[in-house]
XYZ file of C-alpha atoms in Angstrom:
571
model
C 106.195 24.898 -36.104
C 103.533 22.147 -35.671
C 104.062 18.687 -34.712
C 102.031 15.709 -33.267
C 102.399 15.579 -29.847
C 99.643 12.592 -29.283
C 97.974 9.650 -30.875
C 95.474 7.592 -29.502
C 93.459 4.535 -30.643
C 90.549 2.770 -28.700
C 91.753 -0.855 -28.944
C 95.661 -0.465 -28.289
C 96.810 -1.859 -24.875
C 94.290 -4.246 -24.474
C 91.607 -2.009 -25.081
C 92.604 0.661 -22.296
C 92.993 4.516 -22.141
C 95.825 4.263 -24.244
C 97.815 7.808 -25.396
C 101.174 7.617 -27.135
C 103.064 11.206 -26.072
C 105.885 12.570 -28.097
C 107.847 15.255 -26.819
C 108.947 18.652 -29.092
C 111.723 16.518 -30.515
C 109.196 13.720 -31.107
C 110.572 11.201 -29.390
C 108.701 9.084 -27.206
C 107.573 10.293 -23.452
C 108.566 7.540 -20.707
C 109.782 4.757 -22.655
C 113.088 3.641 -23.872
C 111.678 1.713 -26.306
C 111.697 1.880 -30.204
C 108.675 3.845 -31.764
C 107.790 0.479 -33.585
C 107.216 -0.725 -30.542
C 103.517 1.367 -31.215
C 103.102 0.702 -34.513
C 99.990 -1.674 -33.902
C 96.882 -1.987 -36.895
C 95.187 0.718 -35.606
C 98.209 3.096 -35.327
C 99.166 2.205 -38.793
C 96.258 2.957 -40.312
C 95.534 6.184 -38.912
C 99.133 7.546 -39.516
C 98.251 6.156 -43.268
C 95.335 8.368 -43.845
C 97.128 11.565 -42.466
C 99.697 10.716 -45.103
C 96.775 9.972 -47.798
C 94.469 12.870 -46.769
C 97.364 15.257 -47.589
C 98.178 18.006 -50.072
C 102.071 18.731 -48.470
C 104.183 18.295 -50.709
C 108.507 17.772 -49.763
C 110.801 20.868 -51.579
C 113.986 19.185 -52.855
C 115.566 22.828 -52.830
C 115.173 23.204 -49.486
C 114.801 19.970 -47.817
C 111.800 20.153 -46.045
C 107.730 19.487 -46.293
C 105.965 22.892 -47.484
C 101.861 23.263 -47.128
C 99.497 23.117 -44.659
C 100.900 23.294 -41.213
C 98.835 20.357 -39.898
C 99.588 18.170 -43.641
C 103.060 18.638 -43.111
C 102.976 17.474 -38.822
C 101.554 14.612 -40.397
C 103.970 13.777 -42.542
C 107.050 14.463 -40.555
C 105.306 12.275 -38.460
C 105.600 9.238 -40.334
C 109.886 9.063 -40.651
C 109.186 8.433 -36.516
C 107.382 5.327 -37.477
C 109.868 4.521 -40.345
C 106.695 4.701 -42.337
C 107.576 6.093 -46.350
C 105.150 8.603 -47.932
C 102.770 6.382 -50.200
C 101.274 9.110 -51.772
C 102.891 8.415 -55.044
C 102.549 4.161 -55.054
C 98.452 4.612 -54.887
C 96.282 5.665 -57.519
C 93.782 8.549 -55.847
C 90.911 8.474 -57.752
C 88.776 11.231 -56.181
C 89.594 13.922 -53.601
C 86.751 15.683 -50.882
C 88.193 18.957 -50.275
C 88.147 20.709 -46.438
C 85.724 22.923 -46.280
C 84.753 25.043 -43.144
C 81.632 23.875 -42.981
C 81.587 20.114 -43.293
C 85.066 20.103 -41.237
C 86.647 17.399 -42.609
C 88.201 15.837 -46.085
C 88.245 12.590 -47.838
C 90.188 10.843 -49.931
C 89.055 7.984 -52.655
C 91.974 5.007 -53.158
C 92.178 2.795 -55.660
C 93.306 -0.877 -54.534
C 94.842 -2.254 -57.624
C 94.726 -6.043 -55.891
C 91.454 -6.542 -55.510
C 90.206 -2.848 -57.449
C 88.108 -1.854 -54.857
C 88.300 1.488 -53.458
C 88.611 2.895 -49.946
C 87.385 6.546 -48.618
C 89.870 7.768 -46.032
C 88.945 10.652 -44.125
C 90.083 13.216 -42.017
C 88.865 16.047 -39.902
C 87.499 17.655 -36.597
C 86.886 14.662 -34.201
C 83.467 15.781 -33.305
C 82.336 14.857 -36.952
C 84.455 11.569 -37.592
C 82.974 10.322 -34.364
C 79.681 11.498 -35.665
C 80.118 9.625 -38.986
C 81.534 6.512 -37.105
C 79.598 3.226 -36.783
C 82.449 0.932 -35.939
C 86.157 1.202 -34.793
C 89.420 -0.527 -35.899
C 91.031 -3.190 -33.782
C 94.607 -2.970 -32.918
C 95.562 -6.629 -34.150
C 94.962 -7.521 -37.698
C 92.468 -5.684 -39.679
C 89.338 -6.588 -37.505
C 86.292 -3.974 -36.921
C 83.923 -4.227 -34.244
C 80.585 -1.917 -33.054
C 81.556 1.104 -31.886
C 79.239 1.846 -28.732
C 77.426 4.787 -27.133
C 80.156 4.009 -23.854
C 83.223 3.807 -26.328
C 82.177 7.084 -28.361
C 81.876 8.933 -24.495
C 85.171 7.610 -23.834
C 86.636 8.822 -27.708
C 85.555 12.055 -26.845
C 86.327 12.183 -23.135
C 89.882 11.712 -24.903
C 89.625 14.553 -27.400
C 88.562 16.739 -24.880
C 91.481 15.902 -22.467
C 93.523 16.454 -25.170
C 91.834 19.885 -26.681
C 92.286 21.245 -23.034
C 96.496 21.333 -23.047
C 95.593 23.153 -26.576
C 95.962 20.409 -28.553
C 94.423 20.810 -32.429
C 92.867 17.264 -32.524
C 91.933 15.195 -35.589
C 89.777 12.031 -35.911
C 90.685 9.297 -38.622
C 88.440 6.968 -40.231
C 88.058 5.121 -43.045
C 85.419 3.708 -45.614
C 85.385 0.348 -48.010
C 83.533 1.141 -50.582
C 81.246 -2.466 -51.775
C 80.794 -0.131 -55.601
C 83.891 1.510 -56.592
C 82.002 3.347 -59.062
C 80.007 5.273 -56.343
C 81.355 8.973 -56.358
C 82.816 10.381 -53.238
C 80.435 13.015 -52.186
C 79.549 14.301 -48.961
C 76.412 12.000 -48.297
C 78.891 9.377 -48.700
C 80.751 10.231 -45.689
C 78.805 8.108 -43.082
C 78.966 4.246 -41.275
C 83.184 4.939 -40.995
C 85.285 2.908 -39.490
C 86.977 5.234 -36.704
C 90.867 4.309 -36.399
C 91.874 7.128 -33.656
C 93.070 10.625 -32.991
C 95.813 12.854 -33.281
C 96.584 16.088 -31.061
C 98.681 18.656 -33.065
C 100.847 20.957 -31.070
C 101.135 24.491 -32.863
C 102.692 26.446 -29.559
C 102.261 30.343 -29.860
C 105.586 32.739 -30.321
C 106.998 33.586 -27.046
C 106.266 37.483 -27.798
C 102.635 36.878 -28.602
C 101.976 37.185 -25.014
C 103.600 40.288 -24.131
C 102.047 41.998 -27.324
C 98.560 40.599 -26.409
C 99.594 42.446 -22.942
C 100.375 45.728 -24.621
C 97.075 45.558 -27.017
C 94.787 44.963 -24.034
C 96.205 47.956 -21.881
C 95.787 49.834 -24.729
C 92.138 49.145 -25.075
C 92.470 46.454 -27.757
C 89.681 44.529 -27.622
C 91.113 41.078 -28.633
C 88.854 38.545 -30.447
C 89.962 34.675 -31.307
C 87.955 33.280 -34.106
C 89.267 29.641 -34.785
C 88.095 26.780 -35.996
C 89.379 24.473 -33.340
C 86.929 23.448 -30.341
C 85.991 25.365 -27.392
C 88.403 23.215 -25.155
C 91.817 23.607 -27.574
C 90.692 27.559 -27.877
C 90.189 28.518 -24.204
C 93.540 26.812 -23.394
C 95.431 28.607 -25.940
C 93.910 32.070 -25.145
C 94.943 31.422 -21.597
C 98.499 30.964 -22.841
C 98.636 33.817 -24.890
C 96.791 35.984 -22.423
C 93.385 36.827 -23.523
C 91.368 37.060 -20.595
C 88.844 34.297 -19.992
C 86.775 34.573 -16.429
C 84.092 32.665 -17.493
C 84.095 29.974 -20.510
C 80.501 29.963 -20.408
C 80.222 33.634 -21.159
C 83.723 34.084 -22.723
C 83.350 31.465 -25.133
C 80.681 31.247 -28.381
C 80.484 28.673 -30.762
C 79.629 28.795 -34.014
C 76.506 26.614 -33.829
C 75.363 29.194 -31.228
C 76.390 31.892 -33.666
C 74.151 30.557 -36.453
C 71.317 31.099 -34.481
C 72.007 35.304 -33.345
C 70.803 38.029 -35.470
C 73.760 40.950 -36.221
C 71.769 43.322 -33.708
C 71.923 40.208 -30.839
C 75.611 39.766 -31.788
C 76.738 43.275 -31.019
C 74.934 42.679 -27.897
C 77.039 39.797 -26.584
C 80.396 40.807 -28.199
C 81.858 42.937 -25.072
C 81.905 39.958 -23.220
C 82.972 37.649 -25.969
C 86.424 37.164 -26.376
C 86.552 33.592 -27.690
C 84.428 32.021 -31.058
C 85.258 28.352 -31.394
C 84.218 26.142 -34.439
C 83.621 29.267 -36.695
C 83.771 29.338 -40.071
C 84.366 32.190 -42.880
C 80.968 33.080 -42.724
C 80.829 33.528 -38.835
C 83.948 35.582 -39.138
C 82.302 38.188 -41.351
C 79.047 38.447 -39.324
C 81.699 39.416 -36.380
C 83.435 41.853 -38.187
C 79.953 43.452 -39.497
C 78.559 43.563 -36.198
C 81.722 45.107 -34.739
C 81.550 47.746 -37.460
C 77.535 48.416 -36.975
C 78.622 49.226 -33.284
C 81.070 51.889 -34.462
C 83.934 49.999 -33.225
C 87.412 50.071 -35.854
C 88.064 46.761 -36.536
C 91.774 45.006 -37.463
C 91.069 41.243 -39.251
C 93.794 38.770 -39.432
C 93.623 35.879 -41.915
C 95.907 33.755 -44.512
C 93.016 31.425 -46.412
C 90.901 32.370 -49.710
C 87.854 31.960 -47.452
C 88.836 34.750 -44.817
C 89.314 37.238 -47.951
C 85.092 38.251 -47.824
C 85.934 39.489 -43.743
C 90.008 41.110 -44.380
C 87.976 42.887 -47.233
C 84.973 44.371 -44.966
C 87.188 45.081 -42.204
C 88.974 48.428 -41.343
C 92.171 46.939 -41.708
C 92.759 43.136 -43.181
C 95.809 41.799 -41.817
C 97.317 38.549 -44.579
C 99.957 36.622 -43.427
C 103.082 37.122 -45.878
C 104.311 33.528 -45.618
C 101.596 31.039 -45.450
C 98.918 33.629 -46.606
C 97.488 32.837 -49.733
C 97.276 35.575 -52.683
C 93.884 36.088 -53.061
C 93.696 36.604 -48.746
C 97.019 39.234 -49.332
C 94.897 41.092 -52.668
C 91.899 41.542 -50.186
C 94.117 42.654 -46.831
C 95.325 46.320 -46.303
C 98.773 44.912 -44.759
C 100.940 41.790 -45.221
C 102.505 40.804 -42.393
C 106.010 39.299 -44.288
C 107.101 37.721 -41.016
C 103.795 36.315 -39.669
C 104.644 37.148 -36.347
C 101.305 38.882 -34.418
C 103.466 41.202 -32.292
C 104.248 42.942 -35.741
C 100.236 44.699 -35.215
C 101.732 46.076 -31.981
C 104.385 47.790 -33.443
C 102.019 49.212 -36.180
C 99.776 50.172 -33.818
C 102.200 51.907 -31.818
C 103.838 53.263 -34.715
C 100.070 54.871 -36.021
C 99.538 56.392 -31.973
C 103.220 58.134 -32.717
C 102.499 59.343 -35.814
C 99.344 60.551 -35.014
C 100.885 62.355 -31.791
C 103.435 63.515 -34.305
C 101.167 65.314 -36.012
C 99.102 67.122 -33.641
C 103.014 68.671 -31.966
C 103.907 69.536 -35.636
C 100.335 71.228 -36.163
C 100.933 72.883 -32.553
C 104.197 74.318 -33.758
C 103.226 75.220 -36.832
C 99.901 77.423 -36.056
C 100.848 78.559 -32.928
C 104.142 80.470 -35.029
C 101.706 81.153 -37.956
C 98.888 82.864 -35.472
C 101.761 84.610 -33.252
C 103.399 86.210 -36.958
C 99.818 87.073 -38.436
C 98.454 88.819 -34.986
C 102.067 91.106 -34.967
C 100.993 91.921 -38.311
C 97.442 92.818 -37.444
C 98.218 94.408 -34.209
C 100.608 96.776 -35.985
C 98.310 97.976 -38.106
C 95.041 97.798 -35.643
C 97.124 100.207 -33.340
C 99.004 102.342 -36.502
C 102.395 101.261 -35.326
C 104.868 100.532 -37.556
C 105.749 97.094 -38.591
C 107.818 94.987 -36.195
C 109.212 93.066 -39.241
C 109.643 93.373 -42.704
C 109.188 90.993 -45.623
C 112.260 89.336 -45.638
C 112.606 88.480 -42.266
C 108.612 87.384 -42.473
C 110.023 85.104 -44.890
C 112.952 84.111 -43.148
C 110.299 82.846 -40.228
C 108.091 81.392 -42.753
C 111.143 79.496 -44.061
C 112.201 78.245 -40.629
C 108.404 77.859 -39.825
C 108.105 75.449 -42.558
C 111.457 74.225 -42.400
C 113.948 71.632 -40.990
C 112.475 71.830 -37.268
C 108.995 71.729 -38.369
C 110.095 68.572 -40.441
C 112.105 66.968 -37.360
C 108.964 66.855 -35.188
C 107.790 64.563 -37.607
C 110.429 62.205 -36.899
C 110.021 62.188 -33.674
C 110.431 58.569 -31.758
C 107.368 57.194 -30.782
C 106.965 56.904 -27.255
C 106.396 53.162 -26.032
C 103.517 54.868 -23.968
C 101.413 55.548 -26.091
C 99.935 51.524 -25.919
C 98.933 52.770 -22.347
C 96.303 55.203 -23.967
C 92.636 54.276 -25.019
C 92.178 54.207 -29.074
C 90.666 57.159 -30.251
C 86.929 56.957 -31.477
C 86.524 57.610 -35.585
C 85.123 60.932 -34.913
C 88.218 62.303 -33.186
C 89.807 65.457 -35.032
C 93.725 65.979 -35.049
C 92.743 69.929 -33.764
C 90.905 68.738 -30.264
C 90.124 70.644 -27.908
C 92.832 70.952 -25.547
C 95.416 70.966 -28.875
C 93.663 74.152 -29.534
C 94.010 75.192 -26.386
C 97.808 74.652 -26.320
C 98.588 76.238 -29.000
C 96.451 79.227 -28.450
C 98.337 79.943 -25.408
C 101.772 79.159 -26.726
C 100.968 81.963 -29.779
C 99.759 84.017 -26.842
C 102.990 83.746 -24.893
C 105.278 84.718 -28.952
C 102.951 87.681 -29.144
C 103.211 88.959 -25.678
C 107.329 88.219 -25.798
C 107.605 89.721 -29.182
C 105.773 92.595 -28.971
C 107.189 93.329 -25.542
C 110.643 93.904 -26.988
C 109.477 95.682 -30.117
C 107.697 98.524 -27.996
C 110.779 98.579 -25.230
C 113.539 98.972 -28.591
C 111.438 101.261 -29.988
C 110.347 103.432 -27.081
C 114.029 104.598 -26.323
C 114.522 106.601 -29.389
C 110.508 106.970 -30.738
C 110.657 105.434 -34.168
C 111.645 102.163 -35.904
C 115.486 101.272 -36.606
C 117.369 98.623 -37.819
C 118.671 97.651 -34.073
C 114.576 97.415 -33.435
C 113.659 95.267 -35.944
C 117.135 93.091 -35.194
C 115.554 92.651 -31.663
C 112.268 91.995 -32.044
C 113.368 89.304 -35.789
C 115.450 87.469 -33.438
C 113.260 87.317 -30.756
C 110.407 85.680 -32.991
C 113.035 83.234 -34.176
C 114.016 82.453 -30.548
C 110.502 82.179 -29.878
C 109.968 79.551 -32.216
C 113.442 77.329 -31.445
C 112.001 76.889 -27.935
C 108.361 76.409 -29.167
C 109.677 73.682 -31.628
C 111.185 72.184 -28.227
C 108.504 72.372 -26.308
C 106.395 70.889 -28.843
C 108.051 67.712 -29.069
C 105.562 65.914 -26.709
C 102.630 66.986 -25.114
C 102.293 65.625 -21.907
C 106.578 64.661 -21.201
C 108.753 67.312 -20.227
C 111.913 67.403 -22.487
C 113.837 66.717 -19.342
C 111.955 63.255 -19.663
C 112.693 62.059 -22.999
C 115.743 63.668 -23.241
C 117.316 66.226 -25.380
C 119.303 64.384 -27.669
C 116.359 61.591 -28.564
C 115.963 63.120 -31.744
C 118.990 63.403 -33.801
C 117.233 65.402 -36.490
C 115.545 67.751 -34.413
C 118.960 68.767 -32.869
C 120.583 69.055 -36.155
C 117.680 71.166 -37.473
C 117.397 74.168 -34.432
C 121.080 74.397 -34.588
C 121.512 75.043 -38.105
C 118.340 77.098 -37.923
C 119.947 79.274 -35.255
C 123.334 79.042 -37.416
C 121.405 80.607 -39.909
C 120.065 83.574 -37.595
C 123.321 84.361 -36.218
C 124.320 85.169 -40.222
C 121.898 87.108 -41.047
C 122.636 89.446 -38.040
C 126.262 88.957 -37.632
C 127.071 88.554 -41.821
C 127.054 91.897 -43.430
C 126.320 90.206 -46.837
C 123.169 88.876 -44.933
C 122.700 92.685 -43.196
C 121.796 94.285 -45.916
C 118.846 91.600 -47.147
C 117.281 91.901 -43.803
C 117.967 94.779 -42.754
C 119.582 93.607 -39.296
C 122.763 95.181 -37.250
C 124.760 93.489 -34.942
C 123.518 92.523 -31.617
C 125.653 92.103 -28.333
C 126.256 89.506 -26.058
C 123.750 90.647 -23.330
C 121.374 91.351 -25.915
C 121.256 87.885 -27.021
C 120.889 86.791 -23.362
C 118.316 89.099 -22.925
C 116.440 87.406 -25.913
C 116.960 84.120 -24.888
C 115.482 84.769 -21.106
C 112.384 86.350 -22.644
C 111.611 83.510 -25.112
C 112.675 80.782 -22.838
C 109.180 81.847 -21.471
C 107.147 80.110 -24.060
C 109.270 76.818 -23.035
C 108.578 77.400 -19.090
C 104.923 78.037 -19.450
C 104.942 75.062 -21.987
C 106.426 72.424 -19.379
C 104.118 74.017 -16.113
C 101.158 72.934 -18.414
C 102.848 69.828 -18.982
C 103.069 69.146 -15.006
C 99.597 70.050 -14.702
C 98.104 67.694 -17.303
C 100.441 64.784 -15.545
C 99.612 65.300 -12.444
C 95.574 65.374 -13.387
C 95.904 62.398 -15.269
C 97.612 60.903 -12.114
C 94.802 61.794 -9.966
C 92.316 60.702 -12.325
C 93.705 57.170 -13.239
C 94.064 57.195 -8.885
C 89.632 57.695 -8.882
C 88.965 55.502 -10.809
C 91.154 52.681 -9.688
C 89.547 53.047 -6.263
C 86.500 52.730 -7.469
């Protein structure tokens, strides 16, 4: 929630450095006295144009000021002051809109006294003081020069301000001598400057620790803001982007204007902060971080950041201050408008992408181990270690509720600690193929290893054979399924019972095997016999192997990425 946390005028207290600080429950810092106390000419009026340069408006329903975050500060800001909302006792005759690149708005009064009109105006101190001729006295309603020495000491202010992350706001005003003259922007010059505000919008507390997460998961985090280079570094510090150097951390958007796209893409590994940008800047940023290759996530709530969440990878609209046409243009609403929400879709993507290579794994390793039994068989003339309905029966289980369960699989928090993959990366890498080439290699072996032992003690193919070597395969795959649930943890890591589904799904898989050779319903479809206890073990021991070899890999690929992340921290 943002509130004012300081005002200051150039004339109050007798013309010194003058700041009034108001704490989170704005109430006044080091004094006991009443806030009307402060409420000199100057103070007045600028707390009068926040209220008059202001589209908030106050929801009966619910009890509060809804708009702009900085509109409503302002208002809330006035109660402090026992100041009313005048909005509705003055006739507004015209109205200068903010835009992003004139950084500032205006508002044209009617004075029904003396029917003159005044321009009041509001907007990024570096252009009110650039507008500003004269400044505001604190008693009565007296003007006087406003001189090269008072403008360094207005912005020395500002900038003292902008550095504890303030938002700061000049206020000024215009009396019109033709109240016929239309309020356009070549009419915003020779103002009256009445003072400055500092707005306090403090980050969520888990901003920071996401930021954290992002960065060691090669995120490369960007600010693009509006606010000046001061207010920007200071917040980025608080939410923990890293800034080493301001000078080659920080761009402007003046600076900006004058870089080419190619010149851009140059600087932008260095750049985490633009300051003073506007909608435009922020889609030259996202087009040069998409001519570099790079896969680009763009957060924005306003119609004018809907051109950049379009031509982004992924626009990111905020749900509850996001406006529609910045939600039509964005890929994902964020309902809460909290930033650590990205992390968890992030982390959420890296799951379900890890998800899917272990379910591929699985499912072509069992698919290459059934199909090379098959062509082995008939390569060598031997007769067929299974027939069709217990090929089906695997292709059912294959297919089935463990293959499904890997799916489901939680999403290891670790995954943040691993680089982003590049947009040429294919689910089937190298090393998956590798994996699951050996795992099929390990079924085959296992399988085929039984068949020829079962059927090598009487010479030819029985029902106790094909028992032996069907449940074998179907052993096979139970521990592949569990060995395929990550690819670098051993189960012993994550645990066994992490996955609820997965448990539920082997067990009533292996349910299902024990019926169709223990049932004699289910006998005589597959052709099976009953097996004996030290049979069963037997089976168990010899697929168990697919598991073992599974984890050794496992401790291999750990202990190289240990000794690798160990290089290159030394160096």
């Amino acid at each position: 929630h943002m509130t004012v946390s300081k005002l200051w005028c150039l004339d109050s207290m007798s013309n010194k450095l003058n700041v009034l600080s108001l704490d989170k429950n704005k109430k006044t810092k080091n004094s006991n006295g009443n806030m009307k106390n402060y409420l000199t000419e100057d103070v007045r009026e600028t707390l009068t144009i926040g209220n008059l340069c202001n589209n908030a408006s106050f929801s009966q329903e619910h009890a509060i000021f809804l708009g702009n975050p900085t509109d409503v500060a302002l208002l809330e800001q006035l109660a402090n002051f026992e100041m009313p909302d005048i909005r509705n006792t003055v006739q507004k005759v015209q109205e200068l809109p903010f835009n992003s690149k004139r950084k500032l708005m205006a508002t044209k009064i009617l004075n029904p006294v003396d029917n003159k009109c005044t321009v009041y105006v509001k907007g990024a101190f570096e252009r009110i003081l650039e507008y500003s001729t004269s400044y505001l006295k604190s008693k009565g309603k007296k003007t006087e020069k406003l001189t090269e020495a008072q403008k360094a000491t207005i912005n020395e202010c500002a900038n003292s301000m902008a550095s504890e992350g303030l938002r700061v706001l000049g206020f000024a005003k215009l009396t019109l001598s033709d109240s016929s003259t239309p309020l356009t922007e070549d009419l915003i010059k020779d103002l009256t400057f009445t003072g400055l505000i500092g707005m306090n919008d403090p980050p969520r507390p888990n901003v920071k620790f996401a930021i954290e997460q992002l960065l060691q998961g090669g995120v490369h985090i960007i600010m693009i803001t509006g606010d000046s280079e001061n207010t920007a570094v200071n917040i980025a510090k608080q939410i923990g982007i890293p800034v080493i150097d301001p000078k080659l951390s920080v761009l402007s958007g003046d600076k900006l204007d004058e870089m080419s796209d190619d010149q851009l893409a140059n600087v932008i590994d260095h750049v985490n902060i633009f300051a003073r940008a506007t909608p435009e800047h922020k889609l030259n940023i996202v087009r040069a971080l998409r001519k570099r290759g790079d896969v680009v996530a763009m957060t924005g709530d306003g119609v004018n950041d809907a051109p950049a969440l379009k031509l982004s990878d992924i626009g990111v609209s905020m749900g509850r201050i996001g406006t529609d046409v910045a939600k039509e243009a964005s890929d994902m609403v964020l309902t809460d408008d909290d930033f650590s929400t990205i992390l968890t879709a992030i982390e959420e993507g890296k799951g379900i992408f890890n998800n899917i290579q272990n379910f591929l794994t699985f499912q072509l390793s069992t698919s290459v181990a059934a199909l090379s039994l098959v062509a082995l068989s008939t390569a060598f003339k031997l007769p067929n270690p299974l027939n069709a309905m217990q090929i089906l029966w695997i292709n059912i289980l294959m297919d089935g509720p463990p293959a499904q369960s890997l799916g489901v699989e939680p999403v290891d928090h670790e995954v943040m600690k691993k680089p982003p993959r590049k947009r040429t990366d294919k689910i089937l890498t190298h090393d998956v193929m590798k994996r699951l080439l050996t795992t099929a290699a390990c079924i085959i072996v296992g399988t085929v290893y039984i068949f020829v032992k079962e059927m090598a003690e009487d010479g030819k193919v029985t029902a106790r054979d094909t028992t032996m070597t069907f449940t074998c395969f179907v052993f096979f795959d139970m521990f592949n399924a569990l060995a395929c649930r990550h690819n670098t943890k051993s189960i012993f890591e994550i645990g066994f019972f992490t996955n609820k589904m997965f448990n539920y799904a082997v067990g009533l898989s292996l349910l299902g095997q024990m019926c169709a050779i223990y049932i004699p319903f289910f006998q005589s479809i597959f052709k099976t016999e009953k097996l004996g206890i030290s049979d069963i073990l037997l089976l168990l021991l010899i697929s168990s192997s697919v598991f073992i070899v599974d984890e050794l890999r496992k401790l291999w690929t750990r202990k190289k990425n240990e000794e690798d992340s160990t290089y290159f921290s030394n160096v």
